[in-house]
Structure formats: structure tokens, C-alpha cells
Amino acid sequence: MKINFVLFCCLFLLNNNCRKEDKNDILKSIVITDNGDKFYLSDGIGKVYKKEGLKSYKFFVPHKSLNYIKEIYVSNNLEKLSDDHIIHSTNKDSIRPKQRITTISFYFKNNDKKQITFQDDGYNSPMDRFPEETIKPIFQESFMLIKKIRDSTNERSDLLR
């Protein structure tokens, strides 16, 4: 009986020490900055701050979208990227480079911050010229969320998915 208890305790302690921390739980919120507008996304709540002033709009953030972004972040080991990772469009021959800048900032519960910035010429669908396949789904989901938010505030959205 004592041996079973000792074995149980050893296995329990080993299991707890070997268990990886769930990285989805350490991500606090996501901020998307697109064309000067800031979209604050957190579980269930969100706010948009417009570049023309201090106008703010509240909107509902679908848990499914936010969890999908977190899942991609964790599964593709994006924590290994630099804190300010910049991606340039594959359209090198553009007449007007860097016209559209979209930044996704990840805020963590330990007050760390990681930014991924995509600089594009702003023509048509930016996802057609996205160079990094591991990060592309995060920007696709983010652009879809921005489009939904802009459409719900009766603002024309030029983002194509």
C-alpha cells in the first residue's frame, strides 16, 4: 500500500514538472494597427480607435477568431521571432512602396510585447503578396476581423481576403 502511494506521488510530481505551460493562457490581448486605426482585441471585448480623432467604437470579438490567432502563434513558434519583426511585400517593383502598414502587437500577461509588421503597396489584395507562409494565416484572420468591424460601423472596407 505504501509502495503504491509512493509511486503515485512520484508519477504525480513528474507529470507536473514535465507539463508544458499552455501558451494560449499567457497571451493577454492583441492590438491591430491598420492605416492609423487601432483595433484592441481581447476575449469577448474590443474597441476601435479611429485615426481622425478620439472616436471609439465597441464591438464583439469572436472567441473563435482570437483563439485561432493564438493557436497559429503557438503552433508556428512565432515567439522565436524578434520583438519587432517586419515583413515586406513581395511586390518589389511597386511605384509606391510601403503605402499600407499593418502591425499586429501581441501583449502577454508578463507585460512582454511582440510586434509583427507587414508593409505593402496597398493595391488590391495584400495577401497575394505575403511572403511568409507561417505568419500569413494570422494576417488573413486579422484582415477578416478588420473587414467585419469596418462593415459593422458602416465604413467601406477595401480589404480583400
mmCIF file of C-alpha atoms in Angstrom, residues 12-140:
data_model
loop_
_atom_site.group_PDB
_atom_site.id
_atom_site.type_symbol
_atom_site.label_atom_id
_atom_site.label_comp_id
_atom_site.label_asym_id
_atom_site.label_seq_id
_atom_site.Cartn_x
_atom_site.Cartn_y
_atom_site.Cartn_z
ATOM 1 C CA PHE A 12 2.234 12.965 -9.972
ATOM 2 C CA LEU A 13 5.296 15.125 -9.312
ATOM 3 C CA LEU A 14 6.984 14.055 -12.545
ATOM 4 C CA ASN A 15 3.845 14.793 -14.528
ATOM 5 C CA ASN A 16 3.503 18.286 -13.051
ATOM 6 C CA ASN A 17 7.167 19.124 -13.628
ATOM 7 C CA CYS A 18 7.133 17.901 -17.230
ATOM 8 C CA ARG A 19 3.875 19.580 -18.181
ATOM 9 C CA LYS A 20 4.377 22.441 -20.594
ATOM 10 C CA GLU A 21 2.795 25.762 -19.840
ATOM 11 C CA ASP A 22 -0.141 26.455 -22.144
ATOM 12 C CA LYS A 23 0.999 29.427 -24.203
ATOM 13 C CA ASN A 24 -2.588 30.299 -25.121
ATOM 14 C CA ASP A 25 -3.102 31.270 -21.490
ATOM 15 C CA ILE A 26 -0.186 33.699 -21.388
ATOM 16 C CA LEU A 27 -1.457 35.840 -24.288
ATOM 17 C CA LYS A 28 -3.437 38.740 -22.838
ATOM 18 C CA SER A 29 -4.585 40.742 -25.851
ATOM 19 C CA ILE A 30 -3.899 41.615 -29.465
ATOM 20 C CA VAL A 31 -3.764 45.098 -30.993
ATOM 21 C CA ILE A 32 -4.040 45.507 -34.756
ATOM 22 C CA THR A 33 -2.994 48.857 -36.229
ATOM 23 C CA ASP A 34 -4.091 49.326 -39.826
ATOM 24 C CA ASN A 35 -3.996 52.637 -41.713
ATOM 25 C CA GLY A 36 -3.874 54.552 -38.444
ATOM 26 C CA ASP A 37 -6.883 52.807 -36.872
ATOM 27 C CA LYS A 38 -6.237 50.733 -33.746
ATOM 28 C CA PHE A 39 -8.260 47.617 -33.017
ATOM 29 C CA TYR A 40 -7.939 46.345 -29.434
ATOM 30 C CA LEU A 41 -8.894 42.671 -29.255
ATOM 31 C CA SER A 42 -9.312 40.795 -26.028
ATOM 32 C CA ASP A 43 -11.503 37.843 -25.060
ATOM 33 C CA GLY A 44 -15.061 38.887 -25.855
ATOM 34 C CA ILE A 45 -14.477 42.644 -25.958
ATOM 35 C CA GLY A 46 -12.870 45.031 -28.358
ATOM 36 C CA LYS A 47 -12.548 48.683 -29.232
ATOM 37 C CA VAL A 48 -11.635 50.607 -32.351
ATOM 38 C CA TYR A 49 -9.882 53.954 -32.153
ATOM 39 C CA LYS A 50 -10.085 55.950 -35.378
ATOM 40 C CA LYS A 51 -7.181 57.999 -36.656
ATOM 41 C CA GLU A 52 -9.326 61.100 -37.205
ATOM 42 C CA GLY A 53 -9.859 61.624 -33.521
ATOM 43 C CA LEU A 54 -10.809 60.010 -30.287
ATOM 44 C CA LYS A 55 -13.899 58.357 -31.713
ATOM 45 C CA SER A 56 -14.165 54.849 -30.392
ATOM 46 C CA TYR A 57 -16.482 52.013 -31.296
ATOM 47 C CA LYS A 58 -17.119 48.940 -29.201
ATOM 48 C CA PHE A 59 -17.554 45.603 -30.920
ATOM 49 C CA PHE A 60 -17.755 41.929 -30.043
ATOM 50 C CA VAL A 61 -14.626 39.854 -30.631
ATOM 51 C CA PRO A 62 -15.466 36.250 -31.565
ATOM 52 C CA HIS A 63 -13.582 33.836 -29.311
ATOM 53 C CA LYS A 64 -13.116 31.549 -32.301
ATOM 54 C CA SER A 65 -11.126 34.175 -34.234
ATOM 55 C CA LEU A 66 -8.991 35.174 -31.277
ATOM 56 C CA ASN A 67 -8.283 31.558 -30.333
ATOM 57 C CA TYR A 68 -7.373 30.806 -33.953
ATOM 58 C CA ILE A 69 -4.815 33.638 -33.962
ATOM 59 C CA LYS A 70 -3.386 32.416 -30.639
ATOM 60 C CA GLU A 71 -3.232 28.839 -31.923
ATOM 61 C CA ILE A 72 -1.302 29.883 -35.033
ATOM 62 C CA TYR A 73 1.061 31.963 -32.907
ATOM 63 C CA VAL A 74 1.825 28.974 -30.663
ATOM 64 C CA SER A 75 1.878 26.214 -33.285
ATOM 65 C CA ASN A 76 4.266 28.100 -35.591
ATOM 66 C CA ASN A 77 6.643 29.075 -32.745
ATOM 67 C CA LEU A 78 6.312 32.768 -33.503
ATOM 68 C CA GLU A 79 7.715 33.576 -30.066
ATOM 69 C CA LYS A 80 11.115 32.924 -31.677
ATOM 70 C CA LEU A 81 10.701 35.984 -33.914
ATOM 71 C CA SER A 82 12.336 39.246 -32.948
ATOM 72 C CA ASP A 83 10.249 41.646 -30.861
ATOM 73 C CA ASP A 84 9.772 43.938 -33.886
ATOM 74 C CA HIS A 85 9.521 41.621 -36.890
ATOM 75 C CA ILE A 86 8.973 43.420 -40.219
ATOM 76 C CA ILE A 87 7.706 41.696 -43.359
ATOM 77 C CA HIS A 88 7.936 43.400 -46.752
ATOM 78 C CA SER A 89 5.635 42.755 -49.682
ATOM 79 C CA THR A 90 6.862 40.506 -52.470
ATOM 80 C CA ASN A 91 5.900 43.283 -54.902
ATOM 81 C CA LYS A 92 9.374 44.803 -55.264
ATOM 82 C CA ASP A 93 8.533 46.705 -58.479
ATOM 83 C CA SER A 94 5.807 48.839 -56.941
ATOM 84 C CA ILE A 95 5.793 52.531 -57.811
ATOM 85 C CA ARG A 96 4.653 53.480 -54.307
ATOM 86 C CA PRO A 97 6.245 51.097 -51.791
ATOM 87 C CA LYS A 98 5.133 50.865 -48.155
ATOM 88 C CA GLN A 99 1.781 52.625 -48.618
ATOM 89 C CA ARG A 100 -0.112 50.284 -46.299
ATOM 90 C CA ILE A 101 1.378 49.269 -42.980
ATOM 91 C CA THR A 102 -0.410 46.764 -40.766
ATOM 92 C CA THR A 103 1.019 45.923 -37.350
ATOM 93 C CA ILE A 104 -0.187 43.160 -35.063
ATOM 94 C CA SER A 105 1.009 43.537 -31.474
ATOM 95 C CA PHE A 106 0.769 40.622 -29.070
ATOM 96 C CA TYR A 107 0.604 41.570 -25.390
ATOM 97 C CA PHE A 108 1.408 38.917 -22.807
ATOM 98 C CA LYS A 109 0.455 38.570 -19.150
ATOM 99 C CA ASN A 110 4.091 39.074 -18.115
ATOM 100 C CA ASN A 111 3.987 42.553 -19.791
ATOM 101 C CA ASP A 112 6.080 41.453 -22.779
ATOM 102 C CA LYS A 113 5.140 42.678 -26.236
ATOM 103 C CA LYS A 114 5.875 41.324 -29.709
ATOM 104 C CA GLN A 115 5.052 43.147 -32.943
ATOM 105 C CA ILE A 116 4.761 41.791 -36.467
ATOM 106 C CA THR A 117 4.528 44.478 -39.164
ATOM 107 C CA PHE A 118 3.550 43.925 -42.797
ATOM 108 C CA GLN A 119 4.453 46.710 -45.242
ATOM 109 C CA ASP A 120 2.630 46.595 -48.561
ATOM 110 C CA ASP A 121 1.998 48.895 -51.521
ATOM 111 C CA GLY A 122 -1.729 48.928 -50.733
ATOM 112 C CA TYR A 123 -3.021 47.739 -54.103
ATOM 113 C CA ASN A 124 -5.744 45.093 -54.365
ATOM 114 C CA SER A 125 -5.401 42.138 -52.015
ATOM 115 C CA PRO A 126 -2.302 42.332 -49.818
ATOM 116 C CA MET A 127 -2.463 38.594 -49.053
ATOM 117 C CA ASP A 128 -1.466 37.815 -52.649
ATOM 118 C CA ARG A 129 1.964 39.277 -51.951
ATOM 119 C CA PHE A 130 2.520 37.962 -48.425
ATOM 120 C CA PRO A 131 5.958 36.281 -48.280
ATOM 121 C CA GLU A 132 5.921 34.267 -45.024
ATOM 122 C CA GLU A 133 3.528 31.316 -45.041
ATOM 123 C CA THR A 134 3.758 30.661 -41.281
ATOM 124 C CA ILE A 135 2.534 34.163 -40.414
ATOM 125 C CA LYS A 136 0.090 34.587 -43.317
ATOM 126 C CA PRO A 137 -2.912 32.928 -41.547
ATOM 127 C CA ILE A 138 -2.644 35.414 -38.655
ATOM 128 C CA PHE A 139 -2.853 38.343 -41.056
ATOM 129 C CA GLN A 140 -5.684 36.691 -43.020
#
